Every structure is written in structure tokens, then in C-alpha cells.
Amino acid sequence: MSCHQFVLHALELHRLFGTPDYTARVATADTDAYESFLTDQVLTIPGIARVSSRFAMKTLKTLRPSGGD
């Protein structure tokens, strides 16, 4: 996967001040699919030196529409 392809597939992509340099929000079917996405696609992008992942336990408040109302 190229950097350009990753940008097209990311739901959100932010450049940050400090560390880390960037943060991205992606969607996968489950954690196994995420691991495959990370290993087989993201980590193959030239210039990616380190990746840190975080998963929310529970959403307490969101600005996103729920879509189910």
C-alpha cells in the first residue's frame, strides 16, 4: 500500500504537534482484520518507522450521528 492509498482509506487523518506525528482513524471488521491491515499494508509503507494502536473500551460522548435513531 502506498501512502496515498492509505490516506484514501483512512476515515480520519490528523497531523499533530509533538509525538506522535500523525494519528489516523481506520475501520476494520475485528481485531484480526486490524492486525492484518496493519501488518500487511500499513507497515509496508516506506517511511513508517513505528506504529502505536489504541482501542476505545466505551464511547461516552460523540459528535458523530448515531445512524440508528
Short mmCIF file of N, CA and C in Angstrom, two decimals:
data_model
loop_
_atom_site.label_atom_id
_atom_site.label_comp_id
_atom_site.label_asym_id
_atom_site.label_seq_id
_atom_site.Cartn_x
_atom_site.Cartn_y
_atom_site.Cartn_z
N MET A 1 0.85 -1.17 0.00
CA MET A 1 0.00 0.00 0.00
C MET A 1 0.90 1.23 0.00
N SER A 2 0.53 2.20 -0.80
CA SER A 2 1.28 3.45 -0.81
C SER A 2 0.69 4.41 0.23
N CYS A 3 1.43 5.44 0.54
CA CYS A 3 0.95 6.46 1.47
C CYS A 3 -0.35 7.08 0.94
N HIS A 4 -0.40 7.34 -0.36
CA HIS A 4 -1.59 7.93 -0.98
C HIS A 4 -2.80 7.01 -0.81
N GLN A 5 -2.62 5.71 -1.00
CA GLN A 5 -3.71 4.75 -0.84
C GLN A 5 -4.19 4.72 0.62
N PHE A 6 -3.25 4.80 1.56
CA PHE A 6 -3.62 4.80 2.97
C PHE A 6 -4.48 6.02 3.28
N VAL A 7 -4.08 7.18 2.80
CA VAL A 7 -4.85 8.41 3.04
C VAL A 7 -6.27 8.24 2.50
N LEU A 8 -6.43 7.63 1.36
CA LEU A 8 -7.76 7.43 0.78
C LEU A 8 -8.60 6.48 1.62
N HIS A 9 -7.98 5.50 2.29
CA HIS A 9 -8.72 4.51 3.07
C HIS A 9 -8.96 4.92 4.52
N ALA A 10 -8.22 5.88 5.03
CA ALA A 10 -8.39 6.31 6.42
C ALA A 10 -9.69 7.09 6.57
N LEU A 11 -10.41 6.85 7.67
CA LEU A 11 -11.63 7.60 7.95
C LEU A 11 -11.30 9.02 8.40
N GLU A 12 -10.26 9.14 9.20
CA GLU A 12 -9.76 10.44 9.66
C GLU A 12 -8.24 10.36 9.69
N LEU A 13 -7.59 11.46 9.39
CA LEU A 13 -6.14 11.54 9.43
C LEU A 13 -5.76 12.93 9.90
N HIS A 14 -4.97 12.99 10.98
CA HIS A 14 -4.59 14.27 11.57
C HIS A 14 -3.07 14.35 11.72
N ARG A 15 -2.49 15.50 11.38
CA ARG A 15 -1.08 15.75 11.67
C ARG A 15 -1.05 16.49 13.00
N LEU A 16 -0.17 16.07 13.90
CA LEU A 16 -0.15 16.58 15.26
C LEU A 16 1.12 17.35 15.56
N PHE A 17 1.05 18.18 16.60
CA PHE A 17 2.25 18.77 17.18
C PHE A 17 2.79 17.77 18.18
N GLY A 18 4.09 17.58 18.22
CA GLY A 18 4.68 16.66 19.18
C GLY A 18 4.69 15.23 18.68
N THR A 19 4.68 14.31 19.65
CA THR A 19 4.73 12.89 19.34
C THR A 19 3.41 12.26 19.72
N PRO A 20 2.77 11.48 18.90
CA PRO A 20 3.18 11.05 17.57
C PRO A 20 3.00 12.15 16.53
N ASP A 21 3.55 11.93 15.34
CA ASP A 21 3.45 12.92 14.27
C ASP A 21 2.06 12.95 13.64
N TYR A 22 1.45 11.78 13.51
CA TYR A 22 0.14 11.64 12.87
C TYR A 22 -0.74 10.72 13.69
N THR A 23 -2.04 10.90 13.56
CA THR A 23 -2.99 9.95 14.10
C THR A 23 -4.02 9.66 13.02
N ALA A 24 -4.42 8.41 12.94
CA ALA A 24 -5.39 8.01 11.91
C ALA A 24 -6.49 7.18 12.54
N ARG A 25 -7.69 7.34 12.05
CA ARG A 25 -8.81 6.50 12.46
C ARG A 25 -9.16 5.61 11.27
N VAL A 26 -9.16 4.32 11.51
CA VAL A 26 -9.50 3.36 10.47
C VAL A 26 -10.59 2.43 11.00
N ALA A 27 -11.28 1.76 10.10
CA ALA A 27 -12.33 0.82 10.48
C ALA A 27 -12.02 -0.54 9.87
N THR A 28 -12.08 -1.58 10.71
CA THR A 28 -11.93 -2.94 10.24
C THR A 28 -13.03 -3.79 10.88
N ALA A 29 -13.22 -4.98 10.37
CA ALA A 29 -14.29 -5.85 10.87
C ALA A 29 -14.06 -6.30 12.31
N ASP A 30 -12.80 -6.54 12.67
CA ASP A 30 -12.47 -7.01 14.02
C ASP A 30 -10.97 -6.84 14.25
N THR A 31 -10.48 -7.27 15.40
CA THR A 31 -9.07 -7.08 15.72
C THR A 31 -8.15 -7.92 14.84
N ASP A 32 -8.62 -9.09 14.40
CA ASP A 32 -7.81 -9.90 13.48
C ASP A 32 -7.65 -9.19 12.14
N ALA A 33 -8.73 -8.57 11.65
CA ALA A 33 -8.65 -7.82 10.39
C ALA A 33 -7.75 -6.60 10.56
N TYR A 34 -7.80 -5.97 11.74
CA TYR A 34 -6.93 -4.82 12.00
C TYR A 34 -5.47 -5.25 11.99
N GLU A 35 -5.16 -6.38 12.63
CA GLU A 35 -3.78 -6.85 12.65
C GLU A 35 -3.28 -7.13 11.24
N SER A 36 -4.11 -7.74 10.41
CA SER A 36 -3.73 -7.99 9.01
C SER A 36 -3.52 -6.68 8.26
N PHE A 37 -4.44 -5.73 8.43
CA PHE A 37 -4.32 -4.42 7.79
C PHE A 37 -3.02 -3.74 8.20
N LEU A 38 -2.72 -3.76 9.49
CA LEU A 38 -1.52 -3.12 10.00
C LEU A 38 -0.26 -3.81 9.46
N THR A 39 -0.19 -5.12 9.58
CA THR A 39 0.99 -5.88 9.19
C THR A 39 1.22 -5.92 7.69
N ASP A 40 0.15 -6.18 6.95
CA ASP A 40 0.29 -6.41 5.51
C ASP A 40 0.24 -5.13 4.67
N GLN A 41 -0.32 -4.06 5.23
CA GLN A 41 -0.47 -2.85 4.43
C GLN A 41 0.23 -1.63 5.04
N VAL A 42 -0.12 -1.27 6.25
CA VAL A 42 0.43 -0.04 6.85
C VAL A 42 1.94 -0.14 7.04
N LEU A 43 2.40 -1.23 7.61
CA LEU A 43 3.83 -1.36 7.91
C LEU A 43 4.69 -1.56 6.67
N THR A 44 4.07 -1.71 5.51
CA THR A 44 4.82 -1.81 4.26
C THR A 44 5.01 -0.46 3.58
N ILE A 45 4.39 0.60 4.13
CA ILE A 45 4.52 1.94 3.56
C ILE A 45 5.92 2.47 3.87
N PRO A 46 6.68 2.89 2.86
CA PRO A 46 8.02 3.44 3.12
C PRO A 46 7.94 4.65 4.07
N GLY A 47 8.85 4.69 5.02
CA GLY A 47 8.91 5.81 5.96
C GLY A 47 8.17 5.57 7.27
N ILE A 48 7.37 4.51 7.34
CA ILE A 48 6.69 4.19 8.60
C ILE A 48 7.71 3.51 9.50
N ALA A 49 8.08 4.18 10.59
CA ALA A 49 9.10 3.65 11.48
C ALA A 49 8.51 2.98 12.71
N ARG A 50 7.34 3.47 13.15
CA ARG A 50 6.75 2.95 14.39
C ARG A 50 5.25 3.19 14.35
N VAL A 51 4.50 2.25 14.89
CA VAL A 51 3.05 2.36 14.95
C VAL A 51 2.61 2.05 16.37
N SER A 52 1.68 2.83 16.88
CA SER A 52 1.09 2.60 18.18
C SER A 52 -0.42 2.57 17.99
N SER A 53 -1.08 1.56 18.54
CA SER A 53 -2.53 1.42 18.37
C SER A 53 -3.24 1.58 19.70
N ARG A 54 -4.42 2.17 19.64
CA ARG A 54 -5.26 2.34 20.83
C ARG A 54 -6.70 2.02 20.44
N PHE A 55 -7.40 1.36 21.34
CA PHE A 55 -8.79 0.99 21.11
C PHE A 55 -9.64 1.50 22.27
N ALA A 56 -10.75 2.12 21.95
CA ALA A 56 -11.66 2.61 22.99
C ALA A 56 -12.40 1.44 23.63
N MET A 57 -12.57 1.51 24.95
CA MET A 57 -13.36 0.50 25.64
C MET A 57 -14.85 0.81 25.49
N LYS A 58 -15.18 2.11 25.55
CA LYS A 58 -16.58 2.51 25.51
C LYS A 58 -16.65 3.98 25.09
N THR A 59 -17.60 4.33 24.25
CA THR A 59 -17.80 5.73 23.86
C THR A 59 -18.75 6.37 24.85
N LEU A 60 -18.30 7.43 25.51
CA LEU A 60 -19.13 8.12 26.49
C LEU A 60 -19.89 9.29 25.87
N LYS A 61 -19.28 9.91 24.86
CA LYS A 61 -19.92 11.03 24.16
C LYS A 61 -19.29 11.13 22.78
N THR A 62 -20.10 11.42 21.79
CA THR A 62 -19.60 11.57 20.43
C THR A 62 -20.35 12.67 19.71
N LEU A 63 -19.67 13.31 18.77
CA LEU A 63 -20.31 14.30 17.91
C LEU A 63 -20.83 13.65 16.64
N ARG A 64 -20.49 12.38 16.45
CA ARG A 64 -20.92 11.67 15.25
C ARG A 64 -22.38 11.26 15.37
N PRO A 65 -23.12 11.33 14.28
CA PRO A 65 -24.52 10.86 14.32
C PRO A 65 -24.58 9.36 14.60
N SER A 66 -25.57 8.93 15.34
CA SER A 66 -25.67 7.52 15.71
C SER A 66 -26.12 6.66 14.55
N GLY A 67 -26.91 7.19 13.65
CA GLY A 67 -27.36 6.44 12.48
C GLY A 67 -28.45 5.43 12.78
N GLY A 68 -28.73 5.17 14.03
CA GLY A 68 -29.74 4.17 14.38
C GLY A 68 -31.02 4.75 14.93
N ASP A 69 -31.11 6.06 14.98
CA ASP A 69 -32.32 6.67 15.58
C ASP A 69 -33.41 6.84 14.57
#
